[in-house]
Coordinates of C-alpha atoms in Angstrom, one line a residue:
X1 CA 13.7 28.0 17.6
X2 CA 17.3 27.6 16.3
X3 CA 18.7 30.9 14.9
X4 CA 19.7 29.3 11.6
X5 CA 16.3 28.2 10.6
X6 CA 15.0 31.5 9.1
X7 CA 18.0 31.7 6.7
X8 CA 17.5 28.1 5.6
X9 CA 13.7 28.7 5.0
X10 CA 14.4 32.0 3.2
X11 CA 17.0 30.3 1.0
X12 CA 14.7 27.4 0.2
X13 CA 11.8 29.8 -0.7
X14 CA 14.0 31.7 -3.3
X15 CA 15.7 28.5 -4.6
X16 CA 12.3 26.8 -5.1
X17 CA 11.0 29.9 -6.9
X18 CA 14.0 29.6 -9.3
X19 CA 13.5 25.8 -9.8
X20 CA 9.8 25.7 -10.2
X21 CA 9.6 28.9 -12.3
X22 CA 12.0 27.4 -14.8
X23 CA 10.3 23.9 -14.4
X24 CA 6.8 25.2 -15.0
X25 CA 7.6 26.3 -18.6
X26 CA 9.9 23.6 -19.9
X27 CA 7.3 21.4 -21.5
X28 CA 5.4 24.4 -23.0
X29 CA 8.7 25.9 -24.3
X30 CA 9.7 22.6 -25.9
X31 CA 6.3 22.0 -27.5
X32 CA 5.5 25.6 -28.6
X33 CA 8.6 27.9 -28.6
X34 CA 11.7 25.9 -29.3
X35 CA 13.5 27.3 -32.3
X36 CA 16.5 26.3 -34.4
X37 CA 19.6 28.4 -35.1
X38 CA 17.8 30.2 -38.0
X39 CA 15.0 31.3 -35.8
X40 CA 12.5 28.8 -37.3
X41 CA 10.2 26.7 -35.0
X42 CA 11.7 23.3 -34.2
X43 CA 9.3 22.0 -31.4
X44 CA 9.0 18.5 -30.0
X45 CA 6.0 16.3 -29.9
X46 CA 4.2 16.1 -26.5
X47 CA 5.2 12.6 -25.6
X48 CA 8.8 13.4 -26.5
X49 CA 8.8 16.5 -24.5
X50 CA 7.4 14.8 -21.6
X51 CA 10.0 12.0 -21.8
X52 CA 12.9 14.5 -21.9
X53 CA 11.4 16.6 -19.2
X54 CA 11.0 13.6 -16.8
X55 CA 14.6 12.5 -17.7
X56 CA 15.8 16.0 -16.6
X57 CA 13.9 15.8 -13.3
X58 CA 15.1 12.2 -12.7
X59 CA 18.8 13.4 -13.2
X60 CA 18.2 16.3 -10.9
X61 CA 17.0 13.9 -8.1
X62 CA 19.7 11.3 -8.7
X63 CA 22.7 13.6 -8.5
X64 CA 22.1 14.3 -4.8
X65 CA 24.0 11.1 -4.2
X66 CA 27.1 13.0 -5.3
X67 CA 26.2 16.1 -3.2
X68 CA 25.5 13.9 -0.1
X69 CA 29.0 12.2 -0.3
X70 CA 30.8 15.5 -0.8
X71 CA 28.9 17.0 2.1
X72 CA 29.1 14.3 4.7
X73 CA 32.6 13.1 3.8
X74 CA 34.7 15.8 2.4
X75 CA 33.6 19.5 2.6
X76 CA 30.6 19.7 4.9
X77 CA 27.1 20.8 4.0
X78 CA 27.6 24.5 4.1
X79 CA 30.4 24.7 1.5
X80 CA 28.8 22.1 -0.9
X81 CA 25.5 24.1 -0.8
X82 CA 27.4 27.4 -1.4
X83 CA 29.6 26.3 -4.3
X84 CA 27.2 24.2 -6.1
X85 CA 24.7 27.0 -5.9
X86 CA 27.0 29.0 -8.1
X87 CA 26.8 26.2 -10.6
X88 CA 23.0 26.3 -10.3
X89 CA 23.1 30.1 -11.1
X90 CA 25.3 29.3 -14.3
X91 CA 22.6 26.8 -15.5
X92 CA 20.0 29.5 -15.3
X93 CA 22.2 32.0 -17.1
X94 CA 22.7 29.5 -20.0
X95 CA 19.0 29.0 -20.3
X96 CA 18.5 32.7 -20.4
X97 CA 20.8 32.8 -23.5
X98 CA 18.2 30.9 -25.5
X99 CA 16.3 34.1 -26.2
X100 CA 19.4 36.1 -26.9
X101 CA 21.6 36.5 -30.0
X102 CA 23.8 33.7 -28.7
X103 CA 21.0 31.3 -29.8
X104 CA 21.9 32.1 -33.5
X105 CA 25.5 30.8 -33.0
X106 CA 24.7 27.9 -30.7
X107 CA 21.6 25.9 -31.4
X108 CA 18.9 26.5 -28.7
X109 CA 18.6 22.7 -28.2
X110 CA 22.3 22.6 -27.1
X111 CA 21.8 25.6 -24.8
X112 CA 18.8 23.9 -23.3
X113 CA 20.7 20.7 -22.7
X114 CA 23.7 22.5 -21.3
X115 CA 21.6 24.7 -19.0
X116 CA 19.5 21.8 -17.8
X117 CA 22.5 19.7 -17.1
X118 CA 24.1 22.5 -14.9
X119 CA 20.8 23.0 -13.1
X120 CA 20.5 19.3 -12.5
X121 CA 24.0 19.3 -10.9
X122 CA 23.1 22.4 -8.9
X123 CA 19.7 21.4 -7.8
X124 CA 20.8 17.8 -7.2
X125 CA 23.9 18.8 -5.4
X126 CA 22.2 21.0 -2.8
X127 CA 19.0 18.9 -2.2
X128 CA 20.3 16.4 0.4
X129 CA 22.2 19.2 2.2
X130 CA 19.6 21.8 2.6
X131 CA 16.9 19.6 4.0
X132 CA 19.4 17.9 6.4
X133 CA 20.6 21.3 7.4
X134 CA 17.1 21.9 8.8
X135 CA 17.3 18.8 10.9
X136 CA 20.8 19.4 12.1
X137 CA 19.6 22.5 14.0
X138 CA 17.6 20.3 16.3
X139 CA 18.5 17.9 19.2
X140 CA 16.9 16.2 22.1
X141 CA 15.8 19.4 23.9
X142 CA 13.7 20.7 20.9
X143 CA 13.0 17.6 18.8
X144 CA 9.3 18.1 19.4
X145 CA 9.5 21.1 17.1
X146 CA 11.0 19.0 14.2
X147 CA 7.8 17.9 12.6
X148 CA 6.4 21.4 12.7
X149 CA 9.6 23.0 11.3
X150 CA 9.7 20.4 8.4
X151 CA 6.2 21.4 7.6
X152 CA 7.2 25.1 7.6
X153 CA 10.2 24.1 5.5
X154 CA 7.7 22.5 3.0
X155 CA 5.6 25.6 3.4
X156 CA 8.5 27.8 2.2
X157 CA 9.0 25.4 -0.8
X158 CA 5.4 25.9 -1.9
X159 CA 5.3 29.7 -1.2
X160 CA 8.2 30.1 -3.6
X161 CA 6.7 27.9 -6.2
X162 CA 3.2 29.4 -6.1
X163 CA 4.4 32.8 -7.0
X164 CA 6.8 31.6 -9.7
X165 CA 4.3 29.3 -11.5
X166 CA 2.0 32.3 -12.0
X167 CA 4.7 34.7 -13.0
X168 CA 7.1 32.8 -15.2
X169 CA 4.7 31.2 -17.7
X170 CA 3.1 34.7 -18.2
X171 CA 6.7 36.1 -19.1
X172 CA 7.2 33.3 -21.6
X173 CA 4.0 33.8 -23.5
X174 CA 3.7 36.6 -26.2
X175 CA 2.5 39.9 -24.9
X176 CA -1.3 40.2 -24.6
X177 CA -3.8 42.6 -23.2
X178 CA -4.2 42.8 -19.4
X179 CA -7.4 41.9 -17.5
X180 CA -9.8 44.8 -17.1
X181 CA -9.3 44.8 -13.3
X182 CA -5.6 45.3 -13.7
X183 CA -5.9 48.1 -16.2
X184 CA -8.3 49.9 -14.0
X185 CA -6.0 49.5 -11.0
X186 CA -2.6 50.3 -12.6
X187 CA -1.3 53.5 -14.2
X188 CA -1.3 53.4 -18.1
X189 CA 2.6 53.5 -18.1
X190 CA 2.8 50.4 -15.9
X191 CA 0.2 48.6 -18.2
X192 CA 2.2 49.4 -21.2
X193 CA 5.4 48.1 -19.6
X194 CA 3.6 44.8 -18.6
X195 CA 2.5 44.2 -22.3
X196 CA 5.8 45.2 -23.8
X197 CA 6.9 42.3 -26.1
X198 CA 10.5 42.6 -24.9
X199 CA 9.3 41.6 -21.4
X200 CA 7.7 38.4 -22.8
X201 CA 10.5 36.2 -24.0
X202 CA 12.5 33.1 -23.3
X203 CA 15.5 35.1 -22.0
X204 CA 13.4 37.0 -19.4
X205 CA 11.4 33.9 -18.5
X206 CA 14.5 31.9 -17.9
X207 CA 16.6 34.7 -16.5
X208 CA 14.2 35.8 -13.6
X209 CA 14.5 32.4 -11.9
X210 CA 18.3 32.9 -12.2
X211 CA 18.1 36.2 -10.3
X212 CA 16.2 34.4 -7.5
X213 CA 18.8 31.6 -7.4
X214 CA 21.4 34.3 -6.9
X215 CA 19.3 35.7 -4.0
X216 CA 19.0 32.3 -2.5
X217 CA 22.8 31.9 -2.5
X218 CA 23.3 35.3 -0.9
X219 CA 20.7 34.5 1.9
X220 CA 22.4 31.1 2.6
X221 CA 25.8 32.9 3.0
X222 CA 24.3 35.4 5.3
X223 CA 23.3 32.6 7.7
X224 CA 26.7 31.0 7.9
X225 CA 27.4 32.1 11.4
X226 CA 23.9 31.1 12.7
X227 CA 24.0 27.4 11.6
X228 CA 24.9 24.4 13.6
X229 CA 27.6 22.8 11.4
X230 CA 28.1 19.1 11.4
X231 CA 31.8 18.6 10.3
X232 CA 32.7 16.1 7.5
X233 CA 33.9 12.8 8.8
X234 CA 36.6 12.2 6.1
X235 CA 36.3 10.1 3.0
X236 CA 37.7 6.8 4.3
X237 CA 35.9 6.9 7.7
X238 CA 32.8 7.7 5.7
X239 CA 33.2 4.6 3.5
X240 CA 33.8 2.5 6.7
X241 CA 30.6 4.0 8.2
X242 CA 28.6 3.2 5.1
X243 CA 29.7 -0.4 4.8
X244 CA 29.6 -1.5 8.4
X245 CA 27.0 -4.0 9.4
X246 CA 24.9 -1.7 11.5
X247 CA 24.6 0.9 8.7
X248 CA 23.6 -1.8 6.2
X249 CA 20.6 -2.7 8.4
X250 CA 19.7 1.0 8.6
X251 CA 19.8 1.4 4.9
X252 CA 17.5 -1.5 4.3
X253 CA 15.0 0.0 6.7
X254 CA 15.2 3.5 5.1
X255 CA 14.9 2.1 1.6
X256 CA 11.7 0.2 2.4
X257 CA 9.2 3.0 1.3
X258 CA 11.2 4.0 -1.8
X259 CA 9.8 1.6 -4.4
X260 CA 6.3 2.6 -3.3
X261 CA 6.8 6.3 -3.0
X262 CA 8.6 6.4 -6.4
X263 CA 5.2 5.6 -8.1
X264 CA 3.7 8.4 -6.2
X265 CA 6.3 10.7 -7.8
X266 CA 5.8 9.1 -11.2
X267 CA 2.2 10.4 -11.0
X268 CA 2.7 13.7 -9.1
X269 CA 5.4 15.1 -11.4
X270 CA 3.1 14.9 -14.4
X271 CA 1.2 18.0 -13.2
X272 CA 4.1 19.7 -15.0
X273 CA 3.8 17.6 -18.2
X274 CA 0.8 15.5 -19.1
X275 CA -1.6 17.6 -17.1
X276 CA -0.3 20.8 -18.9
X277 CA -0.8 19.1 -22.2
X278 CA -4.4 18.2 -21.1
X279 CA -5.0 21.7 -20.0
X280 CA -4.2 23.0 -23.6
X281 CA -7.5 21.2 -24.7
X282 CA -9.6 22.6 -21.9
X283 CA -11.6 25.8 -21.5
X284 CA -9.3 27.8 -19.1
X285 CA -11.6 30.8 -18.6
X286 CA -12.2 31.0 -14.8
X287 CA -12.9 33.9 -12.4
X288 CA -13.0 36.3 -15.4
X289 CA -9.4 35.4 -16.5
X290 CA -8.1 33.2 -19.4
X291 CA -5.4 31.3 -17.6
X292 CA -2.3 29.7 -19.4
X293 CA -2.1 26.0 -19.3
X294 CA 1.2 26.1 -17.4
X295 CA -0.3 28.5 -14.8
X296 CA -3.0 26.0 -13.6
X297 CA -0.4 24.1 -11.6
X298 CA -0.1 27.1 -9.3
X299 CA -3.1 25.8 -7.4
X300 CA -1.0 22.9 -6.1
X301 CA 1.3 25.0 -3.9
X302 CA -1.6 27.2 -2.8
X303 CA -3.5 24.1 -1.8
X304 CA -0.4 22.8 0.0
X305 CA -0.2 26.1 2.0
X306 CA -3.8 25.5 3.1
X307 CA -3.6 21.7 3.7
X308 CA -0.4 21.6 5.7
X309 CA -1.7 23.5 8.7
X310 CA -5.2 21.9 8.3
X311 CA -3.7 18.3 8.3
X312 CA -1.1 19.1 11.1
X313 CA -3.4 20.9 13.5
X314 CA -6.8 19.4 12.8
X315 CA -7.0 16.2 10.7
X316 CA -3.9 14.3 12.2
X317 CA -5.0 15.0 15.8
X318 CA -8.6 14.0 15.0
X319 CA -7.4 10.7 13.4
X320 CA -5.1 10.1 16.3
X321 CA -8.1 9.8 18.6
X322 CA -9.2 6.8 16.7
X323 CA -6.0 5.1 15.5
X324 CA -2.2 5.8 16.0
X325 CA -1.1 7.7 12.9
X326 CA 2.5 6.6 12.1
X327 CA 4.4 8.0 9.1
X328 CA 4.0 4.9 7.1
X329 CA 0.3 5.0 7.7
X330 CA 0.2 8.5 6.4
X331 CA 2.1 7.5 3.3
X332 CA -0.1 4.4 2.6
X333 CA -3.2 6.6 2.7
X334 CA -1.5 9.2 0.4
X335 CA -0.9 6.6 -2.2
X336 CA -4.5 5.6 -2.5
X337 CA -5.6 9.3 -2.6
X338 CA -3.1 10.0 -5.4
X339 CA -4.6 7.2 -7.5
X340 CA -8.0 8.9 -7.2
X341 CA -6.6 12.2 -8.5
X342 CA -5.5 10.4 -11.7
X343 CA -8.8 8.8 -12.1
X344 CA -10.4 12.2 -12.1
X345 CA -8.0 13.3 -14.8
X346 CA -8.8 10.2 -16.8
X347 CA -12.5 11.1 -16.7
X348 CA -11.7 14.6 -17.9
X349 CA -9.6 13.1 -20.7
X350 CA -12.6 10.9 -21.6
X351 CA -14.7 14.0 -22.3
X352 CA -11.8 15.6 -24.3
X353 CA -11.5 12.5 -26.4
X354 CA -15.2 12.7 -27.2
X355 CA -14.7 16.2 -28.6
X356 CA -15.9 18.2 -25.5
X357 CA -13.9 21.1 -24.1
X358 CA -14.5 20.8 -20.3
X359 CA -13.8 23.8 -18.1
X360 CA -10.5 23.9 -16.2
X361 CA -12.4 23.8 -12.9
X362 CA -12.6 20.0 -13.3
X363 CA -8.7 19.8 -13.3
X364 CA -8.7 21.9 -10.2
X365 CA -10.7 19.2 -8.4
X366 CA -8.0 16.7 -9.5
X367 CA -5.4 19.1 -8.0
X368 CA -7.2 19.2 -4.7
X369 CA -7.0 15.4 -4.5
X370 CA -3.4 15.2 -5.7
X371 CA -2.4 17.8 -3.2
X372 CA -4.1 15.9 -0.4
X373 CA -2.0 12.9 -1.5
X374 CA 1.1 15.0 -1.6
X375 CA 0.5 16.4 1.9
X376 CA 0.3 12.8 3.3
X377 CA 3.3 11.5 1.4
X378 CA 5.9 14.0 0.7
X379 CA 6.6 15.9 4.0
X380 CA 6.1 12.6 5.8
X381 CA 8.7 10.8 3.8
X382 CA 11.1 13.7 4.1
X383 CA 10.9 13.6 7.9
X384 CA 11.0 9.8 7.9
X385 CA 14.2 9.7 5.9
X386 CA 15.9 12.3 8.1
X387 CA 15.0 10.7 11.5
X388 CA 16.0 7.2 10.3
X389 CA 19.6 8.1 9.4
X390 CA 22.6 8.4 11.7
X391 CA 24.1 11.9 12.3
X392 CA 27.2 11.2 10.2
X393 CA 25.2 9.9 7.2
X394 CA 22.2 12.3 7.3
X395 CA 22.8 13.7 3.8
X396 CA 23.2 10.3 2.3
X397 CA 20.2 8.8 4.0
X398 CA 18.2 11.8 2.8
X399 CA 19.0 10.7 -0.7
X400 CA 16.5 7.9 -0.2
X401 CA 13.7 10.4 -0.2
X402 CA 15.2 12.1 -3.4
X403 CA 15.9 8.7 -5.0
X404 CA 12.2 7.9 -4.9
X405 CA 11.6 11.2 -6.8
X406 CA 14.3 10.2 -9.3
X407 CA 13.1 6.7 -9.9
X408 CA 9.5 7.8 -10.3
X409 CA 10.4 10.4 -13.0
X410 CA 12.6 7.8 -14.7
X411 CA 9.6 5.5 -14.7
X412 CA 7.5 8.0 -16.4
X413 CA 10.2 9.0 -18.8
X414 CA 10.6 5.3 -19.9
X415 CA 6.8 5.0 -20.3
X416 CA 6.7 8.0 -22.6
X417 CA 9.7 6.9 -24.6
X418 CA 8.3 3.4 -25.1
X419 CA 4.8 4.4 -26.1
X420 CA 6.1 6.5 -29.1
X421 CA 5.7 5.0 -32.6
X422 CA 8.0 5.7 -35.5
X423 CA 5.1 7.6 -37.3
X424 CA 4.6 10.0 -34.5
X425 CA 1.6 8.4 -32.9
X426 CA 1.6 6.8 -29.3
X427 CA 0.5 3.5 -28.0
X428 CA -1.2 4.9 -24.9
X429 CA -3.3 7.7 -26.1
X430 CA -5.8 9.9 -24.2
X431 CA -7.8 8.2 -21.4
X432 CA -5.8 4.9 -21.6
X433 CA -2.5 6.8 -20.7
X434 CA -4.0 8.2 -17.5
X435 CA -5.8 4.9 -16.6
X436 CA -2.4 3.1 -17.0
X437 CA -1.0 5.1 -14.1
X438 CA -4.2 4.7 -12.1
X439 CA -3.9 0.9 -12.1
X440 CA -0.2 1.1 -11.4
X441 CA -0.8 3.4 -8.4
X442 CA -3.6 1.3 -7.0
X443 CA -1.4 -1.9 -7.2
X444 CA 1.4 -0.1 -5.5
X445 CA -0.8 1.2 -2.7
X446 CA -2.3 -2.2 -1.9
X447 CA 1.2 -3.9 -1.9
X448 CA 2.4 -1.1 0.5
X449 CA -0.5 -1.7 2.8
X450 CA 0.5 -5.4 3.0
X451 CA 4.2 -4.7 3.6
X452 CA 4.4 -1.6 5.8
X453 CA 3.1 -3.1 9.1
X454 CA 6.3 -5.3 9.2
X455 CA 8.6 -2.3 9.4
X456 CA 10.7 -1.7 12.4
X457 CA 13.2 1.2 12.8
X458 CA 15.0 3.7 15.0
X459 CA 15.1 7.5 15.3
X460 CA 18.5 9.2 15.2
X461 CA 19.0 12.8 16.3
X462 CA 22.1 14.7 17.2
X463 CA 22.7 15.4 20.9
X464 CA 22.0 19.1 21.1
X465 CA 23.4 19.2 24.7
X466 CA 26.9 18.8 23.4
X467 CA 26.7 21.8 20.9
X468 CA 28.6 24.8 22.3
X469 CA 27.8 28.1 20.8
X470 CA 25.6 29.0 17.8
X471 CA 28.1 27.8 15.1
X472 CA 29.8 24.9 16.8
X473 CA 29.5 21.4 15.4
X474 CA 27.2 18.9 17.2
X475 CA 28.9 15.8 18.6
X476 CA 27.3 12.4 18.9
X477 CA 23.7 11.5 18.4
X478 CA 20.8 10.0 20.3
X479 CA 19.1 6.7 19.4
X480 CA 15.4 6.2 20.3
X481 CA 12.9 3.5 19.4
X482 CA 10.4 4.7 16.8
X483 CA 7.0 5.6 18.4

């Protein structure tokens, strides 16, 4: 295994803790705790909060285009990740000021906007570089490990997010009593500290993710002498590489799944928005604990940690005995599965609209199905995007994966802006909202099943035999027909 991989995985786990921890409380914060300069509640309506949340996520996944150009053409991946990570930390620091006296001088909405802009720049700038840095560590002699390492890379993402989506929402909510099992287990002094009102505030909830982002930056710096570094090619050679005829065919190939996968992300990302709003109307008492609405999404990374090895080591080999399981076939299956998850949520909403208060366990079943769809689509598209791009353009080609996330969130943001009426009501309400996305996803999946068999592509990996020493740049690349 390449020596730089542990540092990349450790960096990604800490960075994802910071991102998903902050991400998990945004909609709840905007709809329940947002204040004005005078300290009075100034919250957003759910549809408006959903729209702005998805706008932020769309920007965070569109800005990788800038990071990719800077990494591949000008500075190299390492320095782009390092310096933009500092901007990332500043964004978290700005959000932490929302719960401080500074919020009486600068309106919390402005601090929120500035902080999210800096985080979008930071998260967006490093996204294409970190994932391609994983692939850069591999060549012809160990390419058979690439699929497994990308799965471990995705594993680290979800390990970081699982812990943060439990902890950070709890830190945002007002102090409350601890579960009996915890009070019996912990000393009284520790229990008193955990329910201290000062521990439960926006500045702490937004500040802790900033601490983890600083840790992520330090871990990445520690691995600087262990990485294989692909040097930047220069701005003008980079432009010539982008616009030559061979590259333009390559980009058409790599962009093929994007319009379809974007709809997957339009649905998936709503477990941080519309699913949380739905959970507010559900009975969240489960396993003896009254869970917060923004903590329910924790089951997604937990299910991912279970499903990744199950799919990789059991399900995929089993299916391969019957039919060749190409990346595009995995993605196609995942689109249909994702539609099923939203159908379950629509059924739950039907009961809520009728006045019932269903238990949150029903949404957990929706998360099981959504996570199965994610396992099929997300790591597969990540690997597909990396392998289909030439070595000199890896970061830019990886942006096609991130572009799908951005466009999907833009689609959801536009839907939520459009459905709002001037009187505060919405055109798509309750069950009809979720069923709209079910039909959109089903139509997308059927169209993908028709189009994908016509795809033909090539796999590009750097020639590891020409790498001299641990930190020397790789030279050249191998081209192999796609299996």
